[in-house]
Amino acid sequence: MAEPPPNGGEGQGPRPTPAAPAANGPAAAAGHAAEAAPYGAAGNDAAATPTGAVDGAPNQNDAESAPVDAPSAHALLEFAKVGAEPLAEPLAEDLEGIIKAVARTGSTEAYPWDALRMLLARKVELVLAELWREAPDVRLPEGEAFERAAVEPLTRSLLEPRREGPPFTVQRLCELLTVCRATYRSTRKYLYALQRAVLVTSTEQATSPSPEAAAAASAAAGAAIAAAIASAQVTRKRKLDEAGEEGP
C-alpha cells in the first residue's frame, strides 16, 4: 500500500499556516496602550530618569545642602553659665564633641576662650578622678588629697585671668583628654603629660611674632652684623698701622 503524499494527499497544496487569533484580552489592551503612550510614559521610564541618577540613591544636590553635624558653641556657652556648680558625669555629647574637634583640628576660633577653658578644666577633673580610682600610683605628701595636690594646680592654671587665649599646646591637651584610657594606665605618667600641656602660659598668638616684630628683629640683626664688620675693619687697620711703625 502506497504511503500518502507528505502534504495530505495527491494534488493538495501545502497546508495554510493558521492565522494568529485576534488579541481581544487584557494583553492586547496593554499592547495598544503602550503603542499609544507618549514618550516618557509607561515603558519609557528610563528616558525620564536624569542621567547618572540611581534609583533610591540621594541626589547630589540634596547631599550638598544637608546641614553639617559640627559641635555647637551654644552648648559650650550654656555649660559656662553653670560655672562652678556640680555637674553630672559624664559630660554631654556636644561638649565631648568640642574637645574632640579641637584635638582633631587644633582650631579654637569657634569657641570663646573663657568658656572653653572652663570645659577643659572640668574635663581634667573628670579624667584624673577616674584614672586615680583605677591606678593611684602618685606619691603624695602625707595627709594631702590627690585632688588638692595634683588636680587643682592644673585647673587653676587653666582658669588664670592672665591667660588671654588658649596655649599653643591646646591641641595636645585635648588629645590627652580624649585618649586617656586608651593610652595611659598610670596616673603618674598621665599627670606629667597633662602638666607639660597645661602649665604653659604662652598663647598661640604669642608664639607667632607679628610682622612688625619680625621686621624689628631683622633690622637689629642687620645692625649687629654691620657693627661687627666695622669693628673688624678698625682692628685690621690698627694692626697695619702698628706694623708700619715697626718697619725699617
mmCIF file of C-alpha atoms in Angstrom:
data_model
loop_
_atom_site.group_PDB
_atom_site.id
_atom_site.type_symbol
_atom_site.label_atom_id
_atom_site.label_comp_id
_atom_site.label_asym_id
_atom_site.label_seq_id
_atom_site.Cartn_x
_atom_site.Cartn_y
_atom_site.Cartn_z
ATOM 1 C CA MET A 1 0.000 0.000 0.000
ATOM 2 C CA ALA A 2 1.380 3.327 -1.120
ATOM 3 C CA GLU A 3 2.145 5.949 1.526
ATOM 4 C CA PRO A 4 0.095 9.177 1.328
ATOM 5 C CA PRO A 5 1.781 12.261 -0.014
ATOM 6 C CA PRO A 6 3.523 14.350 2.624
ATOM 7 C CA ASN A 7 1.031 17.193 2.238
ATOM 8 C CA GLY A 8 -2.056 15.161 2.998
ATOM 9 C CA GLY A 9 -2.974 13.918 -0.412
ATOM 10 C CA GLU A 10 -2.166 13.984 -4.066
ATOM 11 C CA GLY A 11 -2.990 17.232 -5.700
ATOM 12 C CA GLN A 12 -3.311 19.196 -2.496
ATOM 13 C CA GLY A 13 -1.114 22.195 -1.890
ATOM 14 C CA PRO A 14 0.771 22.942 1.288
ATOM 15 C CA ARG A 15 -1.288 23.337 4.408
ATOM 16 C CA PRO A 16 -2.029 27.001 5.168
ATOM 17 C CA THR A 17 -0.480 28.485 8.247
ATOM 18 C CA PRO A 18 -3.200 29.250 10.796
ATOM 19 C CA ALA A 19 -3.692 32.953 11.336
ATOM 20 C CA ALA A 20 -2.967 34.365 14.778
ATOM 21 C CA PRO A 21 -6.132 34.889 16.768
ATOM 22 C CA ALA A 22 -7.270 38.403 17.265
ATOM 23 C CA ALA A 23 -5.985 39.779 20.514
ATOM 24 C CA ASN A 24 -9.005 40.874 22.460
ATOM 25 C CA GLY A 25 -7.874 40.201 26.038
ATOM 26 C CA PRO A 26 -6.061 42.351 28.635
ATOM 27 C CA ALA A 27 -2.702 41.703 26.951
ATOM 28 C CA ALA A 28 -3.986 43.249 23.744
ATOM 29 C CA ALA A 29 -5.283 46.272 25.619
ATOM 30 C CA ALA A 30 -1.933 46.726 27.304
ATOM 31 C CA GLY A 31 -0.129 46.453 23.968
ATOM 32 C CA HIS A 32 -2.338 49.079 22.351
ATOM 33 C CA ALA A 33 -1.907 51.371 25.346
ATOM 34 C CA ALA A 34 1.896 51.015 25.139
ATOM 35 C CA GLU A 35 1.816 51.915 21.445
ATOM 36 C CA ALA A 36 -0.346 54.936 22.109
ATOM 37 C CA ALA A 37 1.567 56.074 25.214
ATOM 38 C CA PRO A 38 3.511 59.332 24.758
ATOM 39 C CA TYR A 39 7.302 59.458 25.070
ATOM 40 C CA GLY A 40 8.392 59.308 28.679
ATOM 41 C CA ALA A 41 5.258 57.492 29.876
ATOM 42 C CA ALA A 42 4.909 53.766 30.631
ATOM 43 C CA GLY A 43 7.658 51.776 29.012
ATOM 44 C CA ASN A 44 9.960 54.807 28.787
ATOM 45 C CA ASP A 45 10.745 55.390 32.463
ATOM 46 C CA ALA A 46 14.457 55.218 31.709
ATOM 47 C CA ALA A 47 14.127 58.173 29.390
ATOM 48 C CA ALA A 48 12.523 60.249 32.151
ATOM 49 C CA THR A 49 15.296 59.446 34.645
ATOM 50 C CA PRO A 50 18.115 62.071 34.822
ATOM 51 C CA THR A 51 21.482 60.944 33.564
ATOM 52 C CA GLY A 52 23.601 59.438 36.337
ATOM 53 C CA ALA A 53 20.708 59.103 38.775
ATOM 54 C CA VAL A 54 20.392 55.843 40.658
ATOM 55 C CA ASP A 55 17.003 54.596 41.754
ATOM 56 C CA GLY A 56 16.736 55.014 45.512
ATOM 57 C CA ALA A 57 20.037 56.956 45.832
ATOM 58 C CA PRO A 58 20.045 60.528 47.258
ATOM 59 C CA ASN A 59 20.517 63.380 44.861
ATOM 60 C CA GLN A 60 23.915 65.051 44.936
ATOM 61 C CA ASN A 61 22.327 68.478 45.390
ATOM 62 C CA ASP A 62 20.416 67.195 48.413
ATOM 63 C CA ALA A 63 23.664 65.902 49.941
ATOM 64 C CA GLU A 64 25.375 69.243 49.402
ATOM 65 C CA SER A 65 22.511 71.156 51.003
ATOM 66 C CA ALA A 66 22.310 68.844 54.034
ATOM 67 C CA PRO A 67 23.435 70.507 57.309
ATOM 68 C CA VAL A 68 26.891 69.627 58.586
ATOM 69 C CA ASP A 69 26.966 67.996 62.007
ATOM 70 C CA ALA A 70 29.501 70.107 63.907
ATOM 71 C CA PRO A 71 29.911 70.720 67.631
ATOM 72 C CA SER A 72 27.867 73.768 68.556
ATOM 73 C CA ALA A 73 29.271 76.649 70.533
ATOM 74 C CA HIS A 74 25.796 77.120 72.028
ATOM 75 C CA ALA A 75 26.252 74.041 74.223
ATOM 76 C CA LEU A 76 29.577 75.454 75.412
ATOM 77 C CA LEU A 77 28.042 78.798 76.360
ATOM 78 C CA GLU A 78 25.262 77.045 78.257
ATOM 79 C CA PHE A 79 27.888 74.994 80.087
ATOM 80 C CA ALA A 80 29.811 78.144 81.042
ATOM 81 C CA LYS A 81 26.688 79.621 82.650
ATOM 82 C CA VAL A 82 26.666 76.776 85.172
ATOM 83 C CA GLY A 83 30.112 77.828 86.380
ATOM 84 C CA ALA A 84 31.400 76.038 89.460
ATOM 85 C CA GLU A 85 28.123 74.255 90.208
ATOM 86 C CA PRO A 86 28.338 70.455 90.396
ATOM 87 C CA LEU A 87 27.852 68.755 87.052
ATOM 88 C CA ALA A 88 26.693 65.262 86.256
ATOM 89 C CA GLU A 89 29.152 62.767 84.814
ATOM 90 C CA PRO A 90 29.922 62.264 82.037
ATOM 91 C CA LEU A 91 29.909 65.466 80.013
ATOM 92 C CA ALA A 92 27.201 65.933 77.413
ATOM 93 C CA GLU A 93 27.907 64.550 73.966
ATOM 94 C CA ASP A 94 28.073 68.047 72.438
ATOM 95 C CA LEU A 95 30.725 69.101 74.949
ATOM 96 C CA GLU A 96 32.760 65.955 74.362
ATOM 97 C CA GLY A 97 32.474 66.671 70.637
ATOM 98 C CA ILE A 98 34.022 70.116 71.096
ATOM 99 C CA ILE A 99 37.080 68.646 72.836
ATOM 100 C CA LYS A 100 37.423 66.002 70.109
ATOM 101 C CA ALA A 101 37.119 68.654 67.396
ATOM 102 C CA VAL A 102 39.955 70.721 68.903
ATOM 103 C CA ALA A 103 42.053 67.561 69.308
ATOM 104 C CA ARG A 104 41.494 66.753 65.637
ATOM 105 C CA THR A 105 41.946 70.208 64.074
ATOM 106 C CA GLY A 106 43.763 72.330 66.665
ATOM 107 C CA SER A 107 41.331 75.164 65.902
ATOM 108 C CA THR A 108 39.627 77.032 68.762
ATOM 109 C CA GLU A 109 38.367 80.070 66.856
ATOM 110 C CA ALA A 110 34.733 78.935 67.002
ATOM 111 C CA TYR A 111 34.728 78.709 70.805
ATOM 112 C CA PRO A 112 35.099 81.624 73.260
ATOM 113 C CA TRP A 113 38.223 81.009 75.319
ATOM 114 C CA ASP A 114 36.615 81.972 78.642
ATOM 115 C CA ALA A 115 34.016 79.227 78.117
ATOM 116 C CA LEU A 116 36.377 76.694 76.532
ATOM 117 C CA ARG A 117 38.862 76.802 79.401
ATOM 118 C CA MET A 118 36.083 76.060 81.887
ATOM 119 C CA LEU A 119 35.195 72.980 79.844
ATOM 120 C CA LEU A 120 38.832 71.850 79.695
ATOM 121 C CA ALA A 121 39.288 72.343 83.435
ATOM 122 C CA ARG A 122 36.181 70.284 84.134
ATOM 123 C CA LYS A 123 37.349 67.529 81.780
ATOM 124 C CA VAL A 124 40.723 67.445 83.523
ATOM 125 C CA GLU A 125 38.949 66.900 86.843
ATOM 126 C CA LEU A 126 36.798 64.087 85.480
ATOM 127 C CA VAL A 127 39.592 62.232 83.683
ATOM 128 C CA LEU A 128 42.069 62.415 86.555
ATOM 129 C CA ALA A 129 39.461 61.363 89.110
ATOM 130 C CA GLU A 130 38.541 58.318 87.029
ATOM 131 C CA LEU A 131 42.159 57.335 86.395
ATOM 132 C CA TRP A 132 43.104 57.855 90.043
ATOM 133 C CA ARG A 133 40.421 55.407 91.121
ATOM 134 C CA GLU A 134 41.960 52.737 88.897
ATOM 135 C CA ALA A 135 45.680 53.499 89.287
ATOM 136 C CA PRO A 136 46.555 55.553 92.416
ATOM 137 C CA ASP A 137 50.308 55.494 91.783
ATOM 138 C CA VAL A 138 51.198 59.134 92.535
ATOM 139 C CA ARG A 139 53.201 59.746 95.695
ATOM 140 C CA LEU A 140 51.522 62.487 97.704
ATOM 141 C CA PRO A 141 52.603 64.470 100.752
ATOM 142 C CA GLU A 142 51.317 62.935 103.959
ATOM 143 C CA GLY A 143 47.736 63.901 104.621
ATOM 144 C CA GLU A 144 47.325 65.571 101.200
ATOM 145 C CA ALA A 145 44.433 64.630 98.929
ATOM 146 C CA PHE A 146 45.085 63.861 95.274
ATOM 147 C CA GLU A 147 42.581 66.460 94.096
ATOM 148 C CA ARG A 148 44.235 69.234 96.086
ATOM 149 C CA ALA A 149 47.832 68.262 95.363
ATOM 150 C CA ALA A 150 47.587 67.298 91.677
ATOM 151 C CA VAL A 151 44.302 68.339 90.103
ATOM 152 C CA GLU A 152 43.707 71.836 91.469
ATOM 153 C CA PRO A 153 47.058 73.257 90.255
ATOM 154 C CA LEU A 154 46.141 72.261 86.705
ATOM 155 C CA THR A 155 42.621 73.667 86.798
ATOM 156 C CA ARG A 156 43.806 76.895 88.450
ATOM 157 C CA SER A 157 46.398 77.309 85.714
ATOM 158 C CA LEU A 158 43.762 76.930 83.004
ATOM 159 C CA LEU A 159 41.439 79.423 84.696
ATOM 160 C CA GLU A 160 44.049 82.093 85.469
ATOM 161 C CA PRO A 161 42.872 85.529 84.271
ATOM 162 C CA ARG A 162 46.315 86.269 82.801
ATOM 163 C CA ARG A 163 45.677 83.615 80.160
ATOM 164 C CA GLU A 164 44.353 85.781 77.356
ATOM 165 C CA GLY A 165 43.939 82.866 74.973
ATOM 166 C CA PRO A 166 44.462 79.133 74.615
ATOM 167 C CA PRO A 167 48.041 77.893 74.998
ATOM 168 C CA PHE A 168 49.827 76.771 71.864
ATOM 169 C CA THR A 169 49.627 73.268 73.335
ATOM 170 C CA VAL A 170 45.804 73.270 73.380
ATOM 171 C CA GLN A 171 45.550 70.618 70.653
ATOM 172 C CA ARG A 172 47.872 68.301 72.576
ATOM 173 C CA LEU A 173 45.875 68.929 75.749
ATOM 174 C CA CYS A 174 42.624 67.943 74.039
ATOM 175 C CA GLU A 175 44.294 64.870 72.576
ATOM 176 C CA LEU A 176 45.312 63.786 76.082
ATOM 177 C CA LEU A 177 41.788 64.373 77.361
ATOM 178 C CA THR A 178 40.270 62.176 74.635
ATOM 179 C CA VAL A 179 42.725 59.240 74.574
ATOM 180 C CA CYS A 180 43.496 58.876 78.273
ATOM 181 C CA ARG A 181 42.040 55.403 78.815
ATOM 182 C CA ALA A 182 43.342 54.053 75.519
ATOM 183 C CA THR A 183 46.951 55.174 76.036
ATOM 184 C CA TYR A 184 47.712 55.554 79.745
ATOM 185 C CA ARG A 185 47.465 53.014 82.540
ATOM 186 C CA SER A 186 49.479 55.072 85.036
ATOM 187 C CA THR A 187 48.065 58.163 86.706
ATOM 188 C CA ARG A 188 51.587 59.404 87.399
ATOM 189 C CA LYS A 189 52.677 59.309 83.745
ATOM 190 C CA TYR A 190 49.410 60.801 82.554
ATOM 191 C CA LEU A 191 49.660 63.586 85.119
ATOM 192 C CA TYR A 192 53.141 64.501 83.883
ATOM 193 C CA ALA A 193 51.875 64.646 80.290
ATOM 194 C CA LEU A 194 49.000 66.916 81.338
ATOM 195 C CA GLN A 195 51.338 69.202 83.253
ATOM 196 C CA ARG A 196 53.532 69.694 80.174
ATOM 197 C CA ALA A 197 50.453 70.631 78.118
ATOM 198 C CA VAL A 198 48.706 72.825 80.724
ATOM 199 C CA LEU A 199 51.484 74.647 82.584
ATOM 200 C CA VAL A 200 52.344 76.713 79.509
ATOM 201 C CA THR A 201 51.289 80.338 79.535
ATOM 202 C CA SER A 202 52.394 81.279 76.005
ATOM 203 C CA THR A 203 49.373 81.612 73.730
ATOM 204 C CA GLU A 204 49.153 80.704 70.064
ATOM 205 C CA GLN A 205 49.397 84.393 69.153
ATOM 206 C CA ALA A 206 52.476 84.860 71.335
ATOM 207 C CA THR A 207 54.350 82.075 69.560
ATOM 208 C CA SER A 208 53.713 83.708 66.161
ATOM 209 C CA PRO A 209 55.526 87.085 66.016
ATOM 210 C CA SER A 210 53.784 89.981 64.296
ATOM 211 C CA PRO A 211 55.231 91.402 61.034
ATOM 212 C CA GLU A 212 56.403 94.493 62.933
ATOM 213 C CA ALA A 213 58.270 92.399 65.490
ATOM 214 C CA ALA A 214 59.831 90.280 62.757
ATOM 215 C CA ALA A 215 60.986 93.411 60.886
ATOM 216 C CA ALA A 216 62.458 94.904 64.062
ATOM 217 C CA ALA A 217 64.321 91.675 64.809
ATOM 218 C CA SER A 218 65.696 91.592 61.253
ATOM 219 C CA ALA A 219 66.844 95.223 61.483
ATOM 220 C CA ALA A 220 68.540 94.570 64.826
ATOM 221 C CA ALA A 221 70.343 91.550 63.392
ATOM 222 C CA GLY A 222 71.498 93.589 60.397
ATOM 223 C CA ALA A 223 72.795 96.362 62.641
ATOM 224 C CA ALA A 224 74.688 93.849 64.754
ATOM 225 C CA ILE A 225 76.340 92.373 61.647
ATOM 226 C CA ALA A 226 77.293 95.832 60.349
ATOM 227 C CA ALA A 227 78.814 96.767 63.723
ATOM 228 C CA ALA A 228 80.838 93.547 63.770
ATOM 229 C CA ILE A 229 82.210 94.253 60.270
ATOM 230 C CA ALA A 230 83.141 97.829 61.182
ATOM 231 C CA SER A 231 84.900 96.658 64.325
ATOM 232 C CA ALA A 232 86.876 94.087 62.350
ATOM 233 C CA GLN A 233 87.957 96.746 59.835
ATOM 234 C CA VAL A 234 89.126 99.095 62.596
ATOM 235 C CA THR A 235 91.093 96.284 64.220
ATOM 236 C CA ARG A 236 92.746 95.349 60.905
ATOM 237 C CA LYS A 237 93.704 98.978 60.151
ATOM 238 C CA ARG A 238 95.223 99.415 63.586
ATOM 239 C CA LYS A 239 97.316 96.290 63.169
ATOM 240 C CA LEU A 240 98.540 97.505 59.772
ATOM 241 C CA ASP A 241 99.478 100.870 61.248
ATOM 242 C CA GLU A 242 101.374 99.232 64.063
ATOM 243 C CA ALA A 243 103.217 97.002 61.618
ATOM 244 C CA GLY A 244 104.229 100.052 59.543
ATOM 245 C CA GLU A 245 105.625 101.838 62.541
ATOM 246 C CA GLU A 246 107.764 98.863 63.476
ATOM 247 C CA GLY A 247 109.245 98.553 59.974
ATOM 248 C CA PRO A 248 112.692 99.945 58.878
#
